[in-house]
Coordinates of C-alpha atoms in Angstrom, one line a residue:
M1 CA 7.0 20.5 -14.5
T2 CA 9.4 17.4 -15.1
L3 CA 11.2 15.6 -13.0
K4 CA 14.1 13.5 -15.1
L5 CA 16.2 14.0 -12.6
S6 CA 20.4 13.1 -13.0
L7 CA 21.5 10.2 -10.6
K8 CA 23.5 12.7 -8.7
A9 CA 20.8 15.3 -8.4
V10 CA 18.2 12.9 -7.2
G11 CA 21.0 11.2 -4.5
A12 CA 21.7 14.7 -3.4
L13 CA 18.3 15.7 -3.2
S14 CA 17.2 12.7 -0.9
L15 CA 20.2 13.4 1.1
L16 CA 19.2 17.1 1.8
L17 CA 15.7 15.9 2.7
S18 CA 16.7 12.7 4.6
S19 CA 17.9 13.0 8.4
G20 CA 20.0 10.1 7.9
L21 CA 23.5 9.3 6.7
A22 CA 23.2 8.0 2.9
V23 CA 25.1 4.4 2.6
A24 CA 25.7 2.4 -0.4
S25 CA 24.1 -1.1 -0.4
V26 CA 25.8 -2.9 -2.6
Q27 CA 25.1 -6.2 -1.5
A28 CA 23.7 -9.7 -2.3
D29 CA 24.0 -13.1 -3.1
S30 CA 22.8 -16.0 -5.8
H31 CA 22.5 -19.9 -6.3
P32 CA 25.7 -21.2 -5.9
S33 CA 25.5 -22.7 -8.8
A34 CA 25.8 -19.3 -10.3
Q35 CA 28.5 -18.2 -8.5
A36 CA 31.1 -17.8 -11.5
D37 CA 28.6 -16.0 -13.4
S38 CA 28.3 -13.5 -10.5
H39 CA 31.6 -12.5 -10.8
V40 CA 31.6 -12.0 -14.6
N41 CA 28.3 -9.7 -14.2
A42 CA 29.9 -7.5 -11.8
K43 CA 33.4 -7.2 -13.9
T44 CA 32.3 -7.1 -17.6
P45 CA 31.4 -3.7 -18.4
L46 CA 28.0 -3.2 -20.2
Q47 CA 27.4 -1.7 -23.4
A48 CA 26.3 1.9 -23.5
T49 CA 22.6 2.4 -22.6
P50 CA 20.1 2.5 -25.4
K51 CA 17.3 5.3 -25.0
I52 CA 14.1 4.1 -24.6
S53 CA 11.2 4.7 -27.0
A54 CA 9.6 8.2 -27.4
Q55 CA 6.3 6.2 -26.8
A56 CA 7.8 5.6 -23.3
D57 CA 8.7 9.0 -22.7
R58 CA 5.5 10.5 -23.4
V59 CA 3.4 8.4 -21.5
A60 CA 5.5 8.1 -18.2
Q61 CA 5.5 12.4 -18.7
Y62 CA 1.5 11.9 -18.7
A63 CA 1.3 9.5 -15.9
L64 CA 3.2 12.5 -14.2
D65 CA 1.6 15.5 -15.1
T66 CA -2.4 14.0 -14.7
Y67 CA -1.9 11.7 -11.8
G68 CA 1.4 12.8 -9.4
D69 CA -0.7 14.5 -7.2
E70 CA -3.8 11.7 -7.1
T71 CA -1.1 8.9 -6.2
I72 CA -0.4 11.0 -2.8
T73 CA -3.7 10.6 -2.2
A74 CA -4.5 7.3 -3.0
L75 CA -1.3 6.2 -0.7
S76 CA -3.1 8.6 2.0
T77 CA -6.0 6.0 1.9
L78 CA -3.5 3.0 2.0
I79 CA -1.2 3.6 4.7
P80 CA -3.9 3.6 7.7
Y81 CA -4.5 -0.2 7.6
K82 CA -2.4 -2.0 9.8
T83 CA -1.7 -4.9 8.2
V84 CA 0.6 -6.1 10.6
D85 CA 1.1 -10.1 10.8
T86 CA -0.8 -10.8 14.4
E87 CA -1.0 -14.1 16.3
G88 CA -4.0 -16.5 16.2
M89 CA -4.8 -14.1 12.9
T90 CA -4.3 -14.3 9.0
P91 CA -4.8 -11.9 6.0
L92 CA -8.6 -13.8 5.8
T93 CA -9.4 -12.9 8.8
H94 CA -7.9 -10.1 10.3
P95 CA -10.2 -6.8 10.1
E96 CA -6.9 -4.7 8.9
F97 CA -6.3 -6.7 6.1
I98 CA -10.0 -7.0 5.0
G99 CA -10.2 -3.5 4.6
F100 CA -6.9 -2.8 3.2
K101 CA -7.8 -5.3 0.5
A102 CA -11.8 -3.5 0.2
Q103 CA -9.6 -0.8 -0.5
L104 CA -7.4 -1.8 -3.4
K105 CA -10.3 -3.3 -4.8
S106 CA -12.2 0.1 -4.7
L107 CA -8.9 1.9 -6.0
S108 CA -8.8 -0.6 -8.9
Q109 CA -12.3 0.1 -10.3
R110 CA -11.7 3.8 -9.8
L111 CA -8.9 3.2 -12.3
G112 CA -10.5 1.0 -14.7
L113 CA -8.2 -2.0 -13.5
D114 CA -9.5 -5.3 -12.8
Y115 CA -9.2 -7.2 -9.6
S116 CA -9.2 -10.1 -8.4
D117 CA -9.0 -11.7 -4.3
Q118 CA -7.2 -15.0 -4.4
G119 CA -7.1 -15.1 -0.5
Y120 CA -3.7 -14.4 0.7
V121 CA -2.8 -13.0 -3.1
V122 CA -4.8 -9.9 -4.8
L123 CA -4.2 -9.6 -8.1
I124 CA -4.9 -6.5 -10.0
G125 CA -4.3 -6.0 -13.8
L126 CA -4.6 -4.4 -17.2
G127 CA -5.4 -6.4 -20.3
E128 CA -5.8 -10.1 -21.3
G129 CA -4.0 -12.7 -22.9
E130 CA -1.5 -15.5 -21.5
R131 CA 1.7 -13.6 -21.8
K132 CA 2.1 -11.5 -19.1
L133 CA 4.4 -8.6 -17.5
G134 CA 4.2 -9.6 -13.8
V135 CA 4.6 -7.0 -11.0
I136 CA 5.4 -8.3 -7.8
T137 CA 4.4 -6.2 -4.6
H138 CA 3.0 -7.0 -1.0
G139 CA 0.9 -5.1 1.3
D140 CA 2.0 -6.3 4.4
V141 CA 4.3 -4.2 6.6
Q142 CA 6.2 -4.5 9.8
P143 CA 5.1 -3.2 13.4
A144 CA 5.7 0.3 14.0
D145 CA 6.8 1.7 17.6
A146 CA 4.9 5.2 18.0
S147 CA 6.7 6.6 20.2
F148 CA 9.7 6.8 17.8
W149 CA 7.8 8.6 15.6
Q150 CA 6.6 12.6 15.1
Q151 CA 3.1 11.3 13.9
D152 CA 0.8 8.6 13.9
P153 CA 3.2 6.0 11.4
F154 CA -0.3 4.5 10.1
I155 CA -1.4 8.4 8.6
L156 CA 0.5 9.3 6.0
D157 CA 2.5 12.4 7.3
S158 CA 3.3 14.8 4.2
Q159 CA 3.5 17.8 6.8
S160 CA 6.2 17.7 9.6
Q161 CA 9.2 17.2 7.2
P162 CA 8.6 19.2 3.7
G163 CA 9.4 16.9 1.0
Y164 CA 8.9 13.9 2.5
L165 CA 6.2 11.0 2.9
I166 CA 6.8 9.2 5.9
G167 CA 4.3 6.3 7.2
R168 CA 4.6 2.6 7.7
G169 CA 4.6 1.3 4.2
T170 CA 5.4 4.4 2.1
E171 CA 8.5 2.6 0.7
D172 CA 8.3 -0.9 1.7
D173 CA 5.5 -1.7 -0.3
K174 CA 2.5 0.2 -0.5
G175 CA 3.9 2.9 -1.9
P176 CA 5.2 0.9 -4.7
I177 CA 1.4 -1.1 -5.1
V178 CA 0.0 2.7 -5.3
T179 CA 2.5 4.2 -8.4
A180 CA 2.3 0.9 -10.4
M181 CA -1.3 1.1 -10.4
Y182 CA -1.3 4.4 -11.7
A183 CA 1.2 3.6 -14.1
M184 CA -1.5 0.7 -15.5
K185 CA -3.8 3.7 -15.7
A186 CA -1.8 6.1 -17.9
I187 CA -1.0 3.1 -20.2
K188 CA -5.1 2.8 -20.1
D189 CA -5.6 6.4 -20.5
K190 CA -3.7 6.2 -23.8
G191 CA -5.2 3.3 -25.2
L192 CA -2.1 1.4 -26.1
A193 CA -2.4 -2.1 -27.5
L194 CA -0.6 -4.9 -25.1
N195 CA 1.2 -7.9 -26.2
R196 CA 1.5 -8.7 -22.5
R197 CA -1.1 -8.4 -19.3
I198 CA 0.5 -6.4 -16.9
E199 CA -0.6 -8.4 -13.4
L200 CA 0.5 -6.7 -10.5
L201 CA 0.4 -9.4 -7.5
V202 CA 0.5 -7.9 -4.1
Y203 CA 1.2 -10.4 -1.6
L204 CA -0.1 -10.5 1.9
A205 CA 2.1 -12.1 4.1
E206 CA 5.8 -11.2 2.7
E207 CA 7.1 -10.2 6.3
S208 CA 6.2 -13.1 8.0
D209 CA 5.6 -16.4 6.3
W210 CA 5.9 -17.3 2.2
A211 CA 4.6 -20.5 2.6
P212 CA 0.8 -19.6 0.9
L213 CA 2.6 -17.9 -1.9
K214 CA 4.8 -21.3 -2.5
A215 CA 1.3 -23.0 -1.7
F216 CA -0.7 -20.6 -4.5
L217 CA 2.5 -20.9 -6.9
T218 CA 1.8 -24.8 -7.7
E219 CA -1.6 -23.7 -9.2
F220 CA -0.9 -20.1 -10.6
T221 CA 1.0 -19.7 -13.6
P222 CA 3.4 -16.4 -13.0
A223 CA 4.3 -14.4 -16.0
D224 CA 7.3 -15.6 -17.3
I225 CA 9.3 -12.3 -16.7
N226 CA 8.6 -10.4 -13.8
I227 CA 9.3 -7.4 -12.1
T228 CA 9.9 -6.5 -7.9
I229 CA 9.3 -3.5 -6.9
D230 CA 10.6 -4.0 -3.3
A231 CA 14.4 -3.4 -3.6
E232 CA 16.4 -0.7 -4.8
Y233 CA 17.5 0.7 -8.3
P234 CA 19.1 0.3 -11.0
V235 CA 18.0 -3.2 -11.4
V236 CA 18.7 -5.8 -8.6
T237 CA 20.1 -9.0 -10.0
A238 CA 21.2 -10.9 -7.0
E239 CA 19.9 -11.3 -3.0
K240 CA 21.8 -12.8 -0.2
G241 CA 19.9 -15.4 1.5
W242 CA 17.6 -14.3 4.6
S243 CA 19.0 -16.6 7.7
E244 CA 19.0 -16.7 10.9
I245 CA 20.5 -18.3 14.5
R246 CA 18.6 -18.1 17.9
L247 CA 19.4 -19.4 21.1
T248 CA 18.4 -19.1 24.5
I249 CA 20.5 -18.3 27.8
P250 CA 18.5 -20.5 30.2
K251 CA 17.3 -19.1 33.7
M252 CA 19.2 -19.7 36.2
P253 CA 18.8 -19.4 40.4
K254 CA 20.5 -16.2 42.0
N255 CA 23.1 -16.4 44.2
G256 CA 21.9 -14.7 47.6
K257 CA 25.6 -14.5 48.7
E258 CA 26.9 -13.0 45.7
S259 CA 24.2 -10.7 44.9
S260 CA 24.0 -9.4 48.4
G261 CA 27.9 -9.1 48.0
T262 CA 30.2 -6.1 46.6
S263 CA 29.7 -7.0 43.3
P264 CA 27.3 -5.4 40.7
S265 CA 24.1 -7.4 39.5
L266 CA 22.8 -7.0 35.8
D267 CA 19.0 -8.0 36.5
G268 CA 17.9 -7.2 32.9
F269 CA 19.0 -6.9 29.8
S270 CA 16.9 -6.7 26.6
G271 CA 16.1 -4.9 23.4
G272 CA 14.6 -5.0 19.7
A273 CA 11.4 -5.0 18.4
F274 CA 11.4 -7.7 15.6
A275 CA 13.7 -9.9 13.5
S276 CA 14.4 -8.2 10.7
Q277 CA 14.9 -4.8 11.8
V278 CA 18.3 -3.5 13.6
P279 CA 17.2 -2.3 17.4
Q280 CA 16.3 1.5 18.0
Q281 CA 16.1 0.3 21.7
A282 CA 17.8 -1.5 24.4
V283 CA 17.2 -1.4 28.4
A284 CA 19.2 -2.7 30.9
K285 CA 18.8 -2.6 35.1
I286 CA 21.8 -2.7 37.5
S287 CA 21.9 -2.9 41.1
G288 CA 24.6 -2.4 43.2
L289 CA 26.8 0.2 41.5
D290 CA 28.6 2.8 43.1
K291 CA 28.5 6.6 42.2
K292 CA 31.9 6.5 40.7
M293 CA 30.9 3.9 38.4
I294 CA 27.6 5.6 37.2
V295 CA 29.8 8.9 36.0
A296 CA 32.3 6.5 34.6
L297 CA 29.0 4.8 32.3
K298 CA 28.0 8.1 31.9
E299 CA 30.9 9.2 30.2
K300 CA 32.1 6.1 28.4
A301 CA 27.9 6.2 27.2
S302 CA 28.8 10.0 26.0
A303 CA 31.6 8.9 23.8
Q304 CA 29.5 6.6 21.5
R305 CA 28.8 8.2 18.2
G306 CA 25.0 8.0 17.1
M307 CA 23.6 6.8 20.4
K308 CA 21.6 8.3 23.2
Y309 CA 21.5 7.2 26.8
Q310 CA 19.2 7.8 29.7
F311 CA 20.1 7.0 33.2
Q312 CA 17.5 6.6 35.6
L313 CA 17.7 5.8 39.2
T314 CA 15.3 4.6 41.4
S315 CA 15.5 3.2 45.3
L316 CA 14.8 -0.6 45.7
E317 CA 12.5 -1.1 48.6
G318 CA 14.1 -2.7 51.8
Q319 CA 17.4 -2.6 50.4
A320 CA 20.3 -0.3 50.4
R321 CA 21.1 -0.9 46.8
E322 CA 19.5 1.4 44.2
L323 CA 18.6 0.3 40.7
L324 CA 20.3 1.9 37.8
T325 CA 17.5 1.8 34.5
I326 CA 20.0 2.5 31.0
I327 CA 17.8 3.3 28.1
A328 CA 19.7 3.2 25.0
E329 CA 18.7 4.6 21.8
G330 CA 20.3 4.1 18.5
K331 CA 19.2 4.2 15.0
S332 CA 16.6 1.4 13.6
T333 CA 17.2 0.2 10.0
H334 CA 16.3 -2.7 7.7
S335 CA 18.8 -5.7 9.2
S336 CA 19.9 -6.6 5.4
T337 CA 21.8 -3.0 6.0
P338 CA 22.9 -2.7 9.6
E339 CA 25.6 -0.1 8.3
A340 CA 23.2 2.0 8.2
G341 CA 21.6 1.6 11.8
V342 CA 23.0 2.3 15.0
N343 CA 22.1 -0.8 16.8
A344 CA 21.1 -0.3 20.9
V345 CA 21.5 -3.4 21.5
T346 CA 25.0 -4.4 20.5
H347 CA 26.1 -0.9 22.0
L348 CA 24.2 -1.0 25.3
A349 CA 26.4 -4.5 25.5
E350 CA 29.6 -2.3 24.6
L351 CA 28.9 0.3 27.5
L352 CA 28.8 -2.2 30.2
R353 CA 32.0 -4.3 29.0
G354 CA 34.6 -4.3 31.6
I355 CA 32.3 -4.3 34.6
H356 CA 32.6 -7.6 36.8
F357 CA 28.7 -8.5 37.5
S358 CA 27.7 -11.3 39.4
R359 CA 26.8 -14.3 37.1
S360 CA 22.7 -13.8 35.9
E361 CA 20.9 -14.5 32.9
A362 CA 21.5 -11.1 32.2
A363 CA 25.0 -11.0 32.6
L364 CA 25.6 -14.0 30.3
T365 CA 23.2 -12.2 27.9
A366 CA 25.7 -9.0 27.5
Q367 CA 28.4 -10.9 27.9
F368 CA 27.4 -13.0 24.9
I369 CA 26.6 -9.9 22.5
Q370 CA 30.1 -8.7 23.9
Q371 CA 32.2 -11.3 22.5
M372 CA 30.4 -13.0 19.8
V373 CA 28.7 -10.0 18.0
G374 CA 30.7 -6.9 19.5
L375 CA 30.3 -3.7 17.4
G376 CA 31.0 -5.3 14.0
L377 CA 28.2 -5.7 11.4
Y378 CA 30.4 -9.2 9.3
G379 CA 30.6 -11.9 12.1
E380 CA 33.9 -11.5 12.5
Q381 CA 33.6 -12.4 16.1
F382 CA 31.8 -15.2 15.9
G383 CA 34.0 -18.2 15.1
A384 CA 35.0 -18.7 11.8
I385 CA 31.4 -17.9 10.2
A386 CA 32.6 -14.5 8.2
Y387 CA 32.8 -14.8 4.7
E388 CA 32.3 -12.8 1.6
D389 CA 31.8 -12.8 -2.3
D390 CA 32.9 -10.6 -4.8
F391 CA 30.1 -9.1 -6.1
M392 CA 27.6 -10.0 -3.1
G393 CA 29.7 -8.8 -0.7
P394 CA 30.2 -9.8 2.8
M395 CA 27.9 -12.0 4.7
T396 CA 26.5 -9.7 7.5
L397 CA 24.9 -10.7 11.0
A398 CA 23.2 -8.1 13.4
A399 CA 21.7 -8.9 16.8
T400 CA 18.6 -8.0 16.0
L401 CA 16.1 -9.5 19.4
V402 CA 17.3 -10.1 22.9
K403 CA 13.7 -10.9 24.5
P404 CA 13.3 -12.5 27.8
N405 CA 10.9 -15.3 27.9
E406 CA 9.7 -18.3 30.8
Q407 CA 12.5 -20.1 29.5
G408 CA 15.5 -17.7 29.7
T409 CA 16.7 -15.1 27.3
E410 CA 16.0 -15.7 23.4
I411 CA 18.5 -14.1 21.1
V412 CA 18.0 -13.8 17.6
L413 CA 21.0 -13.2 15.2
N414 CA 19.8 -12.1 11.8
L415 CA 22.2 -12.8 8.8
R416 CA 22.3 -12.4 5.2
R417 CA 24.5 -14.7 3.4
P418 CA 26.2 -14.5 -0.2
V419 CA 27.2 -17.6 -2.1
G420 CA 30.8 -19.3 -1.2
K421 CA 29.5 -21.1 1.6
T422 CA 26.7 -24.3 2.1
P423 CA 24.3 -24.4 4.9
E424 CA 25.9 -27.6 6.2
Q425 CA 29.4 -25.1 6.6
L426 CA 27.7 -22.6 8.3
D427 CA 25.5 -24.8 10.4
K428 CA 29.0 -26.4 11.5
E429 CA 31.0 -23.0 12.2
T430 CA 27.6 -22.0 14.1
Y431 CA 28.1 -24.8 16.2
E432 CA 31.4 -25.2 16.9
A433 CA 31.7 -21.5 18.2
L434 CA 28.4 -21.8 20.0
E435 CA 29.7 -25.1 22.1
S436 CA 32.9 -23.1 22.3
W437 CA 31.0 -20.1 24.3
Q438 CA 29.2 -22.3 26.4
V439 CA 32.1 -24.4 27.8
Q440 CA 34.1 -21.4 28.6
H441 CA 31.3 -19.9 30.4
T442 CA 29.7 -23.8 32.0
V443 CA 26.1 -22.9 30.3
S444 CA 24.1 -24.9 28.3
F445 CA 21.8 -23.0 26.0
G446 CA 18.2 -23.8 25.2
G447 CA 16.1 -23.9 22.1
V448 CA 19.1 -23.2 19.4
E449 CA 18.0 -22.9 15.9
T450 CA 19.7 -21.9 12.7
Y451 CA 18.1 -21.7 9.0
W452 CA 20.5 -20.7 6.2
G453 CA 18.1 -19.1 3.4
E454 CA 19.7 -19.1 -0.4
P455 CA 21.0 -16.5 -2.0
K456 CA 19.7 -16.3 -5.8
L457 CA 21.3 -14.7 -9.2
M458 CA 19.1 -13.4 -12.3
D459 CA 21.3 -11.6 -14.4
K460 CA 20.3 -13.7 -17.5
A461 CA 16.4 -12.7 -17.7
P462 CA 15.7 -11.1 -21.2
H463 CA 14.0 -7.6 -20.0
L464 CA 17.9 -6.7 -17.7
Q465 CA 18.9 -4.2 -19.9
T466 CA 15.3 -2.7 -20.5
L467 CA 15.1 -1.9 -17.3
L468 CA 18.9 -0.5 -17.1
S469 CA 17.8 1.6 -20.2
V470 CA 14.8 3.0 -18.2
F471 CA 17.0 4.1 -15.3
G472 CA 19.6 5.2 -17.4
H473 CA 17.2 7.8 -19.2
F474 CA 15.2 9.1 -16.3
T475 CA 18.7 9.8 -14.2
D476 CA 20.5 10.6 -16.8
T477 CA 23.2 7.7 -16.2
P478 CA 25.2 6.2 -18.6
S479 CA 25.6 2.7 -19.0
P480 CA 23.9 1.8 -15.6
K481 CA 24.7 -1.9 -13.8
P482 CA 23.1 -4.2 -12.1
V483 CA 23.7 -4.5 -8.4
A484 CA 23.4 -7.0 -5.4
I485 CA 21.3 -6.4 -2.0
G486 CA 21.3 -8.1 1.5
G487 CA 17.3 -7.9 1.5
S488 CA 15.4 -10.7 0.7
T489 CA 12.4 -10.5 -1.5
N490 CA 9.7 -12.8 -3.4
S491 CA 11.5 -12.1 -6.5
K492 CA 13.2 -15.9 -5.5
L493 CA 9.6 -17.7 -6.1
F494 CA 9.2 -16.3 -10.0
P495 CA 10.7 -16.9 -12.7
N496 CA 13.0 -14.1 -14.4
A497 CA 12.3 -11.8 -12.0
L498 CA 14.5 -8.4 -11.4
S499 CA 14.0 -6.0 -8.8
F500 CA 13.9 -2.2 -9.7
G501 CA 13.3 0.2 -7.3
P502 CA 11.8 1.9 -5.6
A503 CA 15.0 3.1 -3.7
M504 CA 18.0 4.8 -5.4
P505 CA 21.8 3.4 -5.2
G506 CA 23.6 5.6 -2.2
V507 CA 20.6 6.6 -0.4
E508 CA 19.4 4.7 2.7
Y509 CA 16.4 2.4 2.8
T510 CA 14.0 3.0 5.3
G511 CA 11.9 0.2 5.5
H512 CA 11.5 -1.7 8.6
S513 CA 12.8 1.2 10.6
E514 CA 11.5 3.2 12.8
H515 CA 11.7 6.3 10.2
E516 CA 10.2 5.4 7.2
F517 CA 9.7 7.5 4.6
I518 CA 10.2 7.9 0.6
T519 CA 10.9 11.4 -0.6
K520 CA 7.9 13.1 -3.0
A521 CA 10.7 13.8 -5.7
Q522 CA 11.3 9.8 -5.7
F523 CA 8.0 9.1 -5.5
M524 CA 7.3 11.1 -8.5
L525 CA 10.4 9.4 -10.3
N526 CA 8.8 6.3 -9.7
L527 CA 5.9 6.7 -11.3
Q528 CA 7.4 7.7 -14.2
M529 CA 10.2 4.9 -14.4
Y530 CA 7.6 2.2 -13.8
T531 CA 5.0 3.5 -16.5
A532 CA 8.2 3.9 -19.0
A533 CA 9.2 0.2 -18.3
F534 CA 5.6 -1.3 -18.2
V535 CA 5.1 0.3 -21.8
E536 CA 8.5 -0.8 -23.2
L537 CA 7.9 -4.5 -22.1
A538 CA 4.0 -5.1 -22.3
V539 CA 2.9 -2.4 -25.0
S540 CA 3.0 -4.0 -28.7
T541 CA 6.1 -3.9 -30.5
D542 CA 4.6 -3.0 -34.0
Q543 CA 2.9 0.2 -32.1
L544 CA 5.9 1.2 -30.8
S545 CA 8.0 1.1 -33.8
E546 CA 4.8 2.9 -35.7
S547 CA 4.8 5.6 -32.7
A548 CA 9.1 6.0 -33.4
K549 CA 8.6 6.7 -37.0
Q550 CA 5.6 8.9 -36.7
E551 CA 8.0 10.6 -33.9
T552 CA 10.6 10.5 -36.5
K553 CA 8.3 12.2 -39.2
S554 CA 7.6 15.4 -37.1
G555 CA 11.0 15.6 -36.4
A556 CA 11.9 15.8 -40.0
Q557 CA 8.5 17.9 -40.8
R558 CA 9.9 20.4 -37.7
A559 CA 13.7 20.6 -39.1
S560 CA 12.2 21.3 -42.7
D561 CA 10.3 24.2 -41.3

């Protein structure tokens, strides 16, 4: 059996298997100094993609035929480890991380690969020598709310939806780790001579803290060419900069006169799970709404596309007013692709627009979301902050966390910025917009913080055309072109690092969502493409040339026969 499908076929299959809306995520960023290059890269057509070697094609098919089912079994042994950042613990002390590393070591030994535990980093390799092909991945994952999953998100689910491999880490990034290891195993089985050691680097805090990796790289010499398997195909040459705005709506004394009057009161407004996920759920608590207003809210809610609402009415002890709890459920997604989700926080705020609430912390929170974020995706309402780059696309802005605490209600906005504006300009525009809103509403924010991550462009990497050739060959895509993404991967820290999968272009990336999966078809295709890429980039060119000669000679012999 072969899974050498055309790009259209793979996309169609993924869409048939997926219950979500397919979206293109052609967005990204780069270093400001390389902005002009990104425009040239985007507009200049590449030459027709050359074919890959017969050797690479054969080994890729061997990997699929020999280890296809086994890779799924191996993945099922990694998913159960809840390698989630936990306060007060590190990957060095957390039992789940310790168990995960032990499982990786066991799998490496079984496959005949070398294994080295460097603390926050695990190195799994094939071959020796100073020249290396680096393969960059991560073993930590984001939290998962089990109430939104059909089965336990930390058990690989291949039954509830045929053709799916569902679970936290299947796409981001335990699935890619497994396919890379079995690609190396296939090469080892064939006894191919390597001119580069293949070195899989598994970092254990990619989702939470890059500092330990940066420290590791001050002592460790990385490969001179690297592949990050933590994004999408065909090849990612630009990434936007992960950015953030945090502020706190302060607590304020209750106005007894106003709360006992005729104005309804917004007593609570919250939502979101973590900073890099578009919120799946948000909750509002309202007292003092009359039945007519509740009916109007329900009608308005029914008109919001992609949203589900629960309205729960309870009596308040000792009061004539009733408490209405509204639970809003949208669709979570990675915050780098907010267009692929339905933000429960912003839609709930929009639902409440037009109701005159008495002044409260929650009411100001909802107003801020309505007026500064709205239902837009690109910061259109946030002062003058919005902009875009021709190749990387627009900056995105998503309200990802609204969380009450002792100081008030913290609001976290996650942004992905392309080239085109400096951090200083973005800071100036941010603070101007925030100051204007504070004056308008006579309130002073607490804990205002901004962070502007650097975008990156890497379109001069020497292995770019090779990876495009591999993708073109296995998807029957003529002249595939590099893309830019909103995501931010560890590739930014490595020389000549290009992202290569695991997600197909035009198909929703499910990492960070509450329904993370990879289709079995895509998982198998990734195994083939990673195997072929490793052969093309790490196997001795003399051996590849000899293989090509033998293939030509065999073809000529068959023709004469």
